[in-house]
Coordinates of C-alpha atoms and ligand atoms in Angstrom, one line a residue:
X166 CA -1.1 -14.3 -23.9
X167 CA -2.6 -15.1 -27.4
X168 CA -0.5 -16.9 -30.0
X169 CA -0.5 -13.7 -32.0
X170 CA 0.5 -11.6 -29.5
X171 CA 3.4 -14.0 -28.2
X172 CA 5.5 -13.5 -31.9
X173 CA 5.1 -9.5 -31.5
X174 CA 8.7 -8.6 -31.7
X175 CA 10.4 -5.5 -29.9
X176 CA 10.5 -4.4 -33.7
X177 CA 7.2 -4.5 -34.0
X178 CA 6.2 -2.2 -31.3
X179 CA 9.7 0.4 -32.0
X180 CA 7.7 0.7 -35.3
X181 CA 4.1 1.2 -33.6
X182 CA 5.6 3.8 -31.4
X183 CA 7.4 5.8 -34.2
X184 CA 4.6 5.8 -36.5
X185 CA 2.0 6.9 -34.1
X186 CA -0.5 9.7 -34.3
X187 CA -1.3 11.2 -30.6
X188 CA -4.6 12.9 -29.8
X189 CA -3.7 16.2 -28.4
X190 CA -6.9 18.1 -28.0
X191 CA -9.9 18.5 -25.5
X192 CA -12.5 16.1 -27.2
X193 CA -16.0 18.3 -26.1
X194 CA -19.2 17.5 -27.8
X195 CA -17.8 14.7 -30.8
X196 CA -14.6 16.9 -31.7
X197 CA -11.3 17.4 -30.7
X198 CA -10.4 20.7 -29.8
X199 CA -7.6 23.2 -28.9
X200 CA -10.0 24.6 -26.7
X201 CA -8.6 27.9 -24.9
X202 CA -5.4 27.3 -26.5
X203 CA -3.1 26.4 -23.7
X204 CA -0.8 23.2 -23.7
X205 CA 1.6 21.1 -21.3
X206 CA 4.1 18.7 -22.6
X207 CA 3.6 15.1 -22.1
X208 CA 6.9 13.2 -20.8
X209 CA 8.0 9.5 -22.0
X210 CA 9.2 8.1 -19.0
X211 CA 11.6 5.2 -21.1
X212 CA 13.0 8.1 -22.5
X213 CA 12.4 11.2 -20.5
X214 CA 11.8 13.7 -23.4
X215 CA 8.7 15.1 -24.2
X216 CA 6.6 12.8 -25.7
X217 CA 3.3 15.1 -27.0
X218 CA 2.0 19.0 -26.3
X219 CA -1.3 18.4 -25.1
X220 CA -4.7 20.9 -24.3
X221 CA -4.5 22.5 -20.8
X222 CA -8.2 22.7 -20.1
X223 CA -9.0 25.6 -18.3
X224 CA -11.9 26.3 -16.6
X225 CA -13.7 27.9 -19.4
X226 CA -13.0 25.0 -21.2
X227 CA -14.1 22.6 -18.8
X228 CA -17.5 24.9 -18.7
X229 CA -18.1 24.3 -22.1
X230 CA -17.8 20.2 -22.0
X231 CA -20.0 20.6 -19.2
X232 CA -22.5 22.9 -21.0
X233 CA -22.2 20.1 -24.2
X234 CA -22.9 16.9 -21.9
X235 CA -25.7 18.6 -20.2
X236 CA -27.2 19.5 -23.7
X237 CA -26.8 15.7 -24.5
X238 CA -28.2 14.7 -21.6
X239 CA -31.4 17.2 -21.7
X240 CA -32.6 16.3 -25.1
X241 CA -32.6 12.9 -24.3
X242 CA -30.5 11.8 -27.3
X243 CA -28.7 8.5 -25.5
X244 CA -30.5 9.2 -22.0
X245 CA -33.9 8.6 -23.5
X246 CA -32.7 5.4 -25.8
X247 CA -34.1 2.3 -25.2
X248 CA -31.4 0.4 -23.2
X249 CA -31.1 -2.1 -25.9
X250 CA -30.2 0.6 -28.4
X251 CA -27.6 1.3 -25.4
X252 CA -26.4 -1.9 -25.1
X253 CA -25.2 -2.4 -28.9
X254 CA -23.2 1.1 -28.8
X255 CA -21.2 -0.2 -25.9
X256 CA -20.4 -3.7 -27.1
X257 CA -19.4 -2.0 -29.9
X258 CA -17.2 0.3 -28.3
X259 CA -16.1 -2.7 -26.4
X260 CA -15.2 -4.8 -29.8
X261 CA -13.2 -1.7 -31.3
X262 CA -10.8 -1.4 -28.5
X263 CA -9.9 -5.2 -29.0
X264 CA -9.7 -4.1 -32.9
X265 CA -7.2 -1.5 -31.7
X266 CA -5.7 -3.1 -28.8
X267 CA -2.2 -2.9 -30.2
X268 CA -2.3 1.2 -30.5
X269 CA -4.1 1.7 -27.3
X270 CA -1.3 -0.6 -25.6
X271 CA 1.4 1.7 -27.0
X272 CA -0.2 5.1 -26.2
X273 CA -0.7 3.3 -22.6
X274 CA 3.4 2.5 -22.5
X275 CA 4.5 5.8 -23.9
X276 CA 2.4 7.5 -21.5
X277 CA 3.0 5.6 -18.6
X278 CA 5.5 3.4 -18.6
X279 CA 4.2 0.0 -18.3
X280 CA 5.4 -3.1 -20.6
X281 CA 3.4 -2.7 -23.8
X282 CA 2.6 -6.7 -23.3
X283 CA 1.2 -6.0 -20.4
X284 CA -0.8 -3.5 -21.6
X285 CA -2.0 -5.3 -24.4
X286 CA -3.0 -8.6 -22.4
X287 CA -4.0 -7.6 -19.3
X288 CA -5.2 -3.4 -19.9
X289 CA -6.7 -3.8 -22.9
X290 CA -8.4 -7.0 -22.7
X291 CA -9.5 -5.8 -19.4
X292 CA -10.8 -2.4 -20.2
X293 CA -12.9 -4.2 -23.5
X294 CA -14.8 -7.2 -21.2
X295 CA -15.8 -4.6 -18.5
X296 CA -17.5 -2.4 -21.1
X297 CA -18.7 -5.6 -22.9
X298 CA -20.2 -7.1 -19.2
X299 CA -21.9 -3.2 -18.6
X300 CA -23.2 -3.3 -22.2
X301 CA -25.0 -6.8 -21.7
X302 CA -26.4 -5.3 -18.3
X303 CA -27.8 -2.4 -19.8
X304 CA -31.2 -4.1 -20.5
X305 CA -30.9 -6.7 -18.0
X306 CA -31.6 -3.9 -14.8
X307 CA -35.2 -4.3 -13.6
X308 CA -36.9 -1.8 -11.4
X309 CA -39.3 -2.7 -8.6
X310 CA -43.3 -2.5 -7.6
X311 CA -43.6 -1.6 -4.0
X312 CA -45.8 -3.7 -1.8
X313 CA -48.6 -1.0 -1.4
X314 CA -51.9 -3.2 -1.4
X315 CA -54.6 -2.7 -3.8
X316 CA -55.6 0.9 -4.1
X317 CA -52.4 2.3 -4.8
X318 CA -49.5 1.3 -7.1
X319 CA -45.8 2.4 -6.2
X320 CA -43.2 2.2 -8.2
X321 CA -39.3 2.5 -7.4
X322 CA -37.0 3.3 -10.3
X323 CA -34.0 3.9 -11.7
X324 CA -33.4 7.4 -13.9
X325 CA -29.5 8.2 -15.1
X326 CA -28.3 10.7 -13.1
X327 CA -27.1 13.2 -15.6
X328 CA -23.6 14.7 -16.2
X329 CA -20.7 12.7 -14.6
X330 CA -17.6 14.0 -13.9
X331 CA -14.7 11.3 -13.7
X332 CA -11.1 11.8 -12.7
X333 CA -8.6 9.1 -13.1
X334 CA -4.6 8.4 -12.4
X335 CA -2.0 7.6 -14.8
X336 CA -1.3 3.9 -13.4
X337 CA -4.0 1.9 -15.4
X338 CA -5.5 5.2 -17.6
X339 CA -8.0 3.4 -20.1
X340 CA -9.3 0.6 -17.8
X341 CA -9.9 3.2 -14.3
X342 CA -11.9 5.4 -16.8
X343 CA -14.0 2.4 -18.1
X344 CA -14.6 1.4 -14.5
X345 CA -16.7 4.6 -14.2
X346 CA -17.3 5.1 -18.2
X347 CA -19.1 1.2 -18.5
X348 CA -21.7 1.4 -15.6
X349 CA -22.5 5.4 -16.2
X350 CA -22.8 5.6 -20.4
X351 CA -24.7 2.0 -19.4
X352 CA -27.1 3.9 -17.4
X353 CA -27.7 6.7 -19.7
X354 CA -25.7 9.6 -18.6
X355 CA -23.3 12.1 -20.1
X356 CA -19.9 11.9 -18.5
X357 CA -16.6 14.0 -19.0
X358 CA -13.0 12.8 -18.1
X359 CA -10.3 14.3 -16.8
X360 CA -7.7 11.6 -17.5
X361 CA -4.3 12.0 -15.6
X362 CA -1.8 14.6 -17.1
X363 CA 0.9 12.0 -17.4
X364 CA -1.5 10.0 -19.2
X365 CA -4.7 11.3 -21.6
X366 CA -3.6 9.7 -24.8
X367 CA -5.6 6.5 -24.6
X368 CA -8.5 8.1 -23.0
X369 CA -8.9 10.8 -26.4
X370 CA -8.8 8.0 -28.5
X371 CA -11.3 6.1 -26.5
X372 CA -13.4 8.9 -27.4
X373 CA -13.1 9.2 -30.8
X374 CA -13.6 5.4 -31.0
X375 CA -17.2 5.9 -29.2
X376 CA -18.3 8.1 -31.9
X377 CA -17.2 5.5 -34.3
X378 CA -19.3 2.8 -32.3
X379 CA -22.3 5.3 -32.3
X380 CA -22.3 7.3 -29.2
X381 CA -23.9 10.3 -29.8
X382 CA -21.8 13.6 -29.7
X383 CA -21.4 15.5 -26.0
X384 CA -22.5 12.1 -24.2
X385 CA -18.2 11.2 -23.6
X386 CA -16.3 14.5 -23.5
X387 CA -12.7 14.9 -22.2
X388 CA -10.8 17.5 -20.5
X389 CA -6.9 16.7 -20.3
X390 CA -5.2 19.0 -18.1
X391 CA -3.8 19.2 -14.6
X392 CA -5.9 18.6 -11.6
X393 CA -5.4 21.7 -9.6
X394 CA -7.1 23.4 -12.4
X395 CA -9.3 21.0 -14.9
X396 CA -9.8 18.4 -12.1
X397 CA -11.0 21.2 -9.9
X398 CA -13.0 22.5 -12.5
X399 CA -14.7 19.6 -12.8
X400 CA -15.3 19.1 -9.4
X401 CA -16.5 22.3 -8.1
X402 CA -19.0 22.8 -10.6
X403 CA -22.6 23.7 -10.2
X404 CA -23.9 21.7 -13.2
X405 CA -22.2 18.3 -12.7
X406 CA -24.3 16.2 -11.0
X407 CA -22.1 13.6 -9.5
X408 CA -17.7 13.4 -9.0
X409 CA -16.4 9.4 -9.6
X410 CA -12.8 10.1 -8.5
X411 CA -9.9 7.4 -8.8
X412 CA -6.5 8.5 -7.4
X413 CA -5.0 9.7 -4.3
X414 CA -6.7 9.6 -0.6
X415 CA -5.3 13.9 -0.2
X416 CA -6.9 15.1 -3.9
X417 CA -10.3 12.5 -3.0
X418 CA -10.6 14.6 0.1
X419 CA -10.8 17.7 -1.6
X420 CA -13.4 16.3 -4.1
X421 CA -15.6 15.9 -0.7
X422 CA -14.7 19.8 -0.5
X423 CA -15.3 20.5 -3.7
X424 CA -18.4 18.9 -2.9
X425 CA -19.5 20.9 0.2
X426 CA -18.3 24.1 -1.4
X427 CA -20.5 23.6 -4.5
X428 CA -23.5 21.7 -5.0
X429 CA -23.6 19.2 -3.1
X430 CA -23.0 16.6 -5.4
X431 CA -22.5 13.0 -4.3
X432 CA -18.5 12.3 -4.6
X433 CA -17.3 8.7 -4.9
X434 CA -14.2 8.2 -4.2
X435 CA -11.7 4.8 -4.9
X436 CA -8.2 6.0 -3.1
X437 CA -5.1 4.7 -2.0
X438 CA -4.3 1.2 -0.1
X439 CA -1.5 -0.8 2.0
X440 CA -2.9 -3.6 1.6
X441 CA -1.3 -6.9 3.5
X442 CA -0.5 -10.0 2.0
X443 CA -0.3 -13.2 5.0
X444 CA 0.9 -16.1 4.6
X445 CA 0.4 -18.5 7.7
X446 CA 3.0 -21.8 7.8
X447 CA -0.3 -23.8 7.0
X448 CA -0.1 -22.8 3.3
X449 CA 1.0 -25.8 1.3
X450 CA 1.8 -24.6 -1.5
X451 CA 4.8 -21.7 -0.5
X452 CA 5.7 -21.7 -4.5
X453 CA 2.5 -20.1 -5.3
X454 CA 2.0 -17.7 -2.5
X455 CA 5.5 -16.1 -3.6
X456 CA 4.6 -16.0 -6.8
X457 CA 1.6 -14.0 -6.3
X458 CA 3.4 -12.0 -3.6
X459 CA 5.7 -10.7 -6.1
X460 CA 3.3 -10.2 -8.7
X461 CA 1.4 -8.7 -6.3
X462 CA 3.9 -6.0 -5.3
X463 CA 5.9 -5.6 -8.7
X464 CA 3.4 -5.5 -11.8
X465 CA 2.6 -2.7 -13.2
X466 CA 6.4 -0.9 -11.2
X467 CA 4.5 -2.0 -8.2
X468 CA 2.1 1.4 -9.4
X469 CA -1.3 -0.6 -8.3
X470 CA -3.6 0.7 -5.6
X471 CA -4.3 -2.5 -4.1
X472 CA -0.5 -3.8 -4.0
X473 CA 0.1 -6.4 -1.8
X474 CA 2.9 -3.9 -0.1
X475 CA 2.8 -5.0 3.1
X476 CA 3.8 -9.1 3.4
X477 CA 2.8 -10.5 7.0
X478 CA 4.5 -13.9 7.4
X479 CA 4.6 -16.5 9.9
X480 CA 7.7 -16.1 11.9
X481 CA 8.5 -19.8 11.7
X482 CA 8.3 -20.0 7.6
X483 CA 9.7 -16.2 7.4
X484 CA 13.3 -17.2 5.9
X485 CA 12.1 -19.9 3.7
X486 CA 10.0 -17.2 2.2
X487 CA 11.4 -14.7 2.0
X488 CA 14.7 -16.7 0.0
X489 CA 11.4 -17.6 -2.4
X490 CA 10.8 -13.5 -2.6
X491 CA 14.3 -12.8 -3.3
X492 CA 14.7 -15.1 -6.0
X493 CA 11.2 -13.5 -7.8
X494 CA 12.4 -10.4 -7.2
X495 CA 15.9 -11.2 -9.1
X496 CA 14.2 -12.6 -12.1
X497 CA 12.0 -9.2 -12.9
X498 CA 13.3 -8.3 -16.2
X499 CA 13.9 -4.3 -15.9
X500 CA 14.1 -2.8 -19.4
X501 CA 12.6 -0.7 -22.3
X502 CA 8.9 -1.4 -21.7
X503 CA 8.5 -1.8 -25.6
X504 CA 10.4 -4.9 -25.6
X505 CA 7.9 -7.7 -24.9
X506 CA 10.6 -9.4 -22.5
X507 CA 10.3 -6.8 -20.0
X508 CA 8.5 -7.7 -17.3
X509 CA 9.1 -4.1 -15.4
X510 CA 9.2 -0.9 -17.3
X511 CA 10.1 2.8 -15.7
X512 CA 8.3 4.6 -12.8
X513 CA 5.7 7.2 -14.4
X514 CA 7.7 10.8 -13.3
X515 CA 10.3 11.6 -12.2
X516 CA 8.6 12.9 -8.7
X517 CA 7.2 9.7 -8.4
X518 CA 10.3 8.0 -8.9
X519 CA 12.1 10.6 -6.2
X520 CA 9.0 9.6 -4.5
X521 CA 10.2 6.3 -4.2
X522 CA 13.7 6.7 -3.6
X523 CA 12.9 9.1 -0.8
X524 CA 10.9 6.3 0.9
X525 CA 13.8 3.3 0.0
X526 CA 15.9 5.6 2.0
X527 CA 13.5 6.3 5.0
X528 CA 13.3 2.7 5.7
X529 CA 17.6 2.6 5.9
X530 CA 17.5 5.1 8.3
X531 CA 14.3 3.6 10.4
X532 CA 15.9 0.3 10.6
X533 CA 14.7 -1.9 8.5
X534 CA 16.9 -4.3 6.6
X535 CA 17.3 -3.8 2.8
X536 CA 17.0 -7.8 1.5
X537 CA 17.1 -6.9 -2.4
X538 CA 17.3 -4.3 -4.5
X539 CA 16.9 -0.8 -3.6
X540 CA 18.7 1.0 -6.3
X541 CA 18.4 3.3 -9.3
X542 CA 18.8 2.0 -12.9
X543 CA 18.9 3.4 -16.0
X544 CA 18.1 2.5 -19.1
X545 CA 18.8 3.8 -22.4
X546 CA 18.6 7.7 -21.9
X547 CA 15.7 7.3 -18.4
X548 CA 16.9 6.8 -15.4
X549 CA 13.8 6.2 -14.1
X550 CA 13.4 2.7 -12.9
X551 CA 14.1 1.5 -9.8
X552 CA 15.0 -2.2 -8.8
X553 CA 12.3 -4.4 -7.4
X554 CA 12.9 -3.8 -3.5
X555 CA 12.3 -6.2 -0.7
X556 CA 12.7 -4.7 3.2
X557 CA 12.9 -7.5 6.1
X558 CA 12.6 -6.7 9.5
X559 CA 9.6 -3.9 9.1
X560 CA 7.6 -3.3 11.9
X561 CA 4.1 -2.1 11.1
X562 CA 5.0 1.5 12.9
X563 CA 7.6 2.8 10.6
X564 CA 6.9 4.7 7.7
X565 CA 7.3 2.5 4.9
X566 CA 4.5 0.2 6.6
X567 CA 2.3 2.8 7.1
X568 CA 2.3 5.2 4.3
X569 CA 1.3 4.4 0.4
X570 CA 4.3 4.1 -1.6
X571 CA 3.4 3.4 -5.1
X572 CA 6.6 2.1 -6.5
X573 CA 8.1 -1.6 -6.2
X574 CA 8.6 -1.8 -2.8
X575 CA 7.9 -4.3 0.0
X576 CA 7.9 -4.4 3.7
X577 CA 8.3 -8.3 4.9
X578 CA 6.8 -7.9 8.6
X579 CA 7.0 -11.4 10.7
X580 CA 4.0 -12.4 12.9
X581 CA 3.6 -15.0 16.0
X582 CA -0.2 -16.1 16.0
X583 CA -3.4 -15.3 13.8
X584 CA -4.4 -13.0 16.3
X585 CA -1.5 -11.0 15.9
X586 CA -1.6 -11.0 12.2
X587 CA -5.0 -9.3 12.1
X588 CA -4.2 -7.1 14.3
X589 CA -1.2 -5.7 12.1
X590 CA -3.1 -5.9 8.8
X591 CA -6.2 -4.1 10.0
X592 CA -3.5 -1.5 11.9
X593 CA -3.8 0.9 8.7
X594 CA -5.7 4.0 7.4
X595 CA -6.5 2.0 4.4
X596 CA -8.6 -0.8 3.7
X597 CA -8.5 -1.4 0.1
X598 CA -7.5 -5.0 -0.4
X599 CA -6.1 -7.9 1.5
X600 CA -4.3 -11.5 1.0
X601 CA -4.9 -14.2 3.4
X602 CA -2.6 -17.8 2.1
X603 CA -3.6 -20.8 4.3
X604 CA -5.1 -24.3 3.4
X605 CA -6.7 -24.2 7.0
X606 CA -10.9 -23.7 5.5
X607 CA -11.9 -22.7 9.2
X608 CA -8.8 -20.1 9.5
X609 CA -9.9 -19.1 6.1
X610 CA -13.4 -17.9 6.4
X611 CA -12.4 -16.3 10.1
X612 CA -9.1 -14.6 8.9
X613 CA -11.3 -13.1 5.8
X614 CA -14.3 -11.9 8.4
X615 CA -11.9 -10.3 10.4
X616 CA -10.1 -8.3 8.1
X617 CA -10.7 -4.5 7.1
X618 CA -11.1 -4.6 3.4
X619 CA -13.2 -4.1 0.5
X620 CA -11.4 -7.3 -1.1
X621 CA -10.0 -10.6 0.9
X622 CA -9.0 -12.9 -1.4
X623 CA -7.8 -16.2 -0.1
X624 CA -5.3 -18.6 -1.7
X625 CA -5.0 -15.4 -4.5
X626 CA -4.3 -12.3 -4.8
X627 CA -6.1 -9.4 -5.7
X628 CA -8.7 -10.9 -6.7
X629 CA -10.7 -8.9 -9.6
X630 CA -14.0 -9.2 -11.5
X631 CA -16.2 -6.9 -13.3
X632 CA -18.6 -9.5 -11.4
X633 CA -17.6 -8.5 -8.3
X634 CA -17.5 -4.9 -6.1
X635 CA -14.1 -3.3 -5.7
X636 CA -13.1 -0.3 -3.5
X637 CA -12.1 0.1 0.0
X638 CA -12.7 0.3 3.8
X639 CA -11.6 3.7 5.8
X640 CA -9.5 5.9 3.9
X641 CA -9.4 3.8 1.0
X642 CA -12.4 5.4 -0.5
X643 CA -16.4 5.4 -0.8
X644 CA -18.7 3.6 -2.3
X645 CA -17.4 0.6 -5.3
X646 CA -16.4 0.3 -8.6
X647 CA -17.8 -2.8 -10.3
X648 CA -20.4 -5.4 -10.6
X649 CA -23.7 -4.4 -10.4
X650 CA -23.5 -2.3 -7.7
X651 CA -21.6 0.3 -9.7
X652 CA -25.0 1.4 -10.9
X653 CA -25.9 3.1 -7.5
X654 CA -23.5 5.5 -8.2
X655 CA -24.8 6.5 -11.5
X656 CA -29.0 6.3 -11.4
X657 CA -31.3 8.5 -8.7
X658 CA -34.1 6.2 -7.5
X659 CA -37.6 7.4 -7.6
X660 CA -40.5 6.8 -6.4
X661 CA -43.9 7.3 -8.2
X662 CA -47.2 6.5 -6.1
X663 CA -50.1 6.3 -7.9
X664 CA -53.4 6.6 -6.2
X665 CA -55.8 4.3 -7.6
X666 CA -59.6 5.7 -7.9
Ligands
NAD279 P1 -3.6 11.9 -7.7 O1 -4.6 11.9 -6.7 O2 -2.4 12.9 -7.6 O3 -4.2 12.2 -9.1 C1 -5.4 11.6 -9.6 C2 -6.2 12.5 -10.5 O4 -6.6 13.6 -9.7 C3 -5.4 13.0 -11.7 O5 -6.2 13.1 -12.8 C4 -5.0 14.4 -11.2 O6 -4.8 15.3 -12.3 C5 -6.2 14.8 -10.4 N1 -5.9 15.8 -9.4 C6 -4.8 16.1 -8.7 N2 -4.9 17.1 -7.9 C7 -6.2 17.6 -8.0 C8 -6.9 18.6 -7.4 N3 -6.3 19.4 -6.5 N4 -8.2 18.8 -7.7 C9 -8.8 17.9 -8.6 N5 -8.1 16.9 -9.2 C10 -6.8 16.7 -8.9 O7 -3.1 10.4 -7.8 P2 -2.0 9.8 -8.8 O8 -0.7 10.1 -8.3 O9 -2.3 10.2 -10.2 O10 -2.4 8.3 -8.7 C11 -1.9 7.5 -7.7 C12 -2.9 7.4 -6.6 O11 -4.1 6.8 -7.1 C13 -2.5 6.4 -5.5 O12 -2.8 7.0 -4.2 C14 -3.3 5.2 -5.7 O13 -3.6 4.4 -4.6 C15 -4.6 5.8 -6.3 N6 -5.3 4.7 -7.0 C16 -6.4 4.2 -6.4 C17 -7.1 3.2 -7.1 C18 -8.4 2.6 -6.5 O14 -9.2 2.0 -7.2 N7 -8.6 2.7 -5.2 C19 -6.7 2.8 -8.4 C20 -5.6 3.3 -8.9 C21 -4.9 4.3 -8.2

């Protein structure tokens, strides 16, 4: 947390929330726009009332973003610039979200749900240094000469791929779109985004901050609106050339249709996760695996694909810890996510937060035993939050071990021997992330090899980079976000040969 940052008062951000102007419209080719006309109401879930009307896209609308990117990208106006001239647009972009960090961080709260530090510390400053790393690789990508010999010359390249269509979730809405926005803007498409309908605030502003940094107009277009409709629109459409879809693993499957039914476009897809945390009795240092356990299950309401929601621990060290979880969990400070002391805000919806309750009453009846929390709170006029929740005696079979959650919730699930602990972690559909806490180097490195994820991180958790690949194993999606190998997603490689005379 910054110096400056640490004196914002609750004050502060009541009067940032009160006095701030919400961008309602579609924002196709540089402008915001009613588009067809239709609207939904956007809820605040630390308040439950309606928070903004926002555009509906339909699918006429989502036509004519399509129609406006493809223009862009066809006369060459950001896909022909040199990527240098690329480069300073997005570091741009990248300084004018810090420059506007403390709006975006509200719009992300209101919309959401999450505490507006958090937002400010971790969203913001995240979402600005991945665009920031994709702008300085823009001109650092090299293509390659093909080992022909000397009467020919082959040469394999890189070309933007075209129009990108991107849909995101609500539960980290500026920084999932910039996972896809950095590497495919850096490569020289045009994109559109479908931001979540709980969440499109921070994603139009985005956009009207690109124009600002000097994107041309119709390269970043986006269509808020629900997913059965503008998400599908998107998806399904003849002239997009490739789907980069964040969310659940039931909506990325039908992207894959979508896919099949249209034109075959490549889909890529980063979906849900149950990921385990395990802790072996070798750890040393039992202070810090709890605390990044908890964190690991309850930041961000415990809304965090990757969540460390399943806990695997050594049966001999399982009290000790879990009397460490316990007391983490009792110190989460549930309350108005403006307040800068809240270290848990509300749950996004009130059918996610049913969600959740449903599921904290499934494990009662399965059998497993409810350590902490478990109940409803409410908070000024929302009673949308629910207590950090810690169940003991899981087995990996029931339900609350097996299916995604998305809420503050964890399942504590003893183990006997390393073998056994692999075997429960990888016993999943998902393979998005997983912990492994021992300070055993040889258990280490075979525990991380044998583990079904697209992430291990040892002596962590969640370990996250723009250096580094993220996205998962089985049902946790296809293909990565990330690092350089984010670019695959977004460039055709071609090959020219060139028969010398
Ligand atoms: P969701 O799948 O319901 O919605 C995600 C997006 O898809 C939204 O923009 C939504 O409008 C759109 N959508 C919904 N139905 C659609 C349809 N029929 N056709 C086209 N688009 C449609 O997911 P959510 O509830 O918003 O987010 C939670 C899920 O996202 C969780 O499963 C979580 O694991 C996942 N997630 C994954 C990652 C990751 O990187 N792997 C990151 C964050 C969230």
């Amino acid at each position: 947390m910054s110096d400056k940052s640490a004196e914002l008062s609750y004050e502060h951000w009541k009067n940032l929330a009160a006095n701030i102007t919400f961008r309602n419209q579609a924002f196709i080719n540089g402008t915001f726009t009613p588009a067809s006309g239709e609207t939904y109401d956007v809820i605040n879930p630390s308040t439950e009332n309606v928070l903004a009307s926002v555009t509906a896209c339909t699918d006429a609308d989502v036509d004519s973003a399509v129609a406006f990117a493809r223009e862009s990208f066809e006369s060459g106006v950001w896909s022909d610039q040199s990527p240098s001239d690329r480069k300073a647009v997005i570091i741009k972009l990248a300084q004018l979200i810090l420059d506007n960090k403390e709006e975006l961080a509200v719009l992300e709260s209101l919309n959401m749900g999450k505490p507006v530090m958090e937002a400010l510390n971790i969203d913001m400053q995240g979402a600005s240094a991945i665009l920031a790393w994709y702008g300085e690789a823009a001109d650092k990508l090299y293509d390659e000469v093909a080992p022909t010999g000397v009467d020919s010359v082959a040469t394999i390249t890189r070309e933007p791929i075209g129009v990108v269509g991107v849909v995101v979730p609500w539960n980290f809405p500026l920084d999932l779109a910039i996972w896809k926005l950095g590497p495919a803007l850096a490569a020289g498409n045009s994109v559109i985004v479908k931001p979540a309908e709980q969440s499109p605030h921070s994603v139009l502003r985005l956009a009207e901050l690109a124009i600002e940094a000097g994107l041309p107009k119709g390269v970043f277009n986006v269509v808020p609106g629900f997913g059965h409709v503008a998400g599908k629109a998107l998806g399904i459409h003849p002239d997009v050339d490739v789907m980069t879809f964040t969310g659940s693993t039931a909506v990325g499957k039908q992207f894959l249709n979508y896919s099949g039914e249209s034109n075959m476009k490549p889909v890529w897809l980063e979906t849900g996760g149950k990921s385990p945390n395990l802790v072996f009795a070798d750890c040393d240092n039992l202070d810090k695996a709890a605390d990044c356990a908890a964190a690991g299950i309850f930041f961000n309401q415990g809304e965090v694909c990757s969540a460390n929601s399943r806990l695997l621990v050594e049966d001999s060290i399982v009290d000790e810890f879990v009397a460490k979880m316990v007391e983490r969990a009792d110190n989460v400070k549930i309350g108005d996510p403006l307040d800068p002391h809240t270290t848990m805000g509300p749950i996004v919806s009130r059918r996610q937060c049913d969600r959740i309750r449903a599921y904290i009453k499934t494990g009662r009846n399965e059998g497993a035993k409810l350590q902490s929390g478990g109940n409803s709170v409410t908070v000024g006029n929302s009673s949308l939050y629910v207590e950090p929740t810690i169940f003991v005696e899981v087995n990996n079979q029931m339900t609350i071990a097996r299916e995604e959650i998305f809420g503050p919730v964890l399942s504590v699930i003893p183990f006997k021997s390393e073998e056994e602990a692999i075997v429960i972690a990888n016993d999943t559909p998902f393979g998005l992330a997983a912990s492994v806490w021992t300070d055993n180097l040889s258990r280490a490195h075979r525990v991380a090899r044998k583990l079904k994820a697209g992430t291990v991180s040892v002596n962590t958790i969640d370990a996250l980079s723009p250096m580094t690949p993220f996205g998962g194993y089985k049902q946790s999606g296809i293909g990565r976000d990330l690092s350089i190998h984010a670019f695959d997603k977004f460039t055709q490689m071609k090959t020219t040969w060139i028969q010398l005379a």
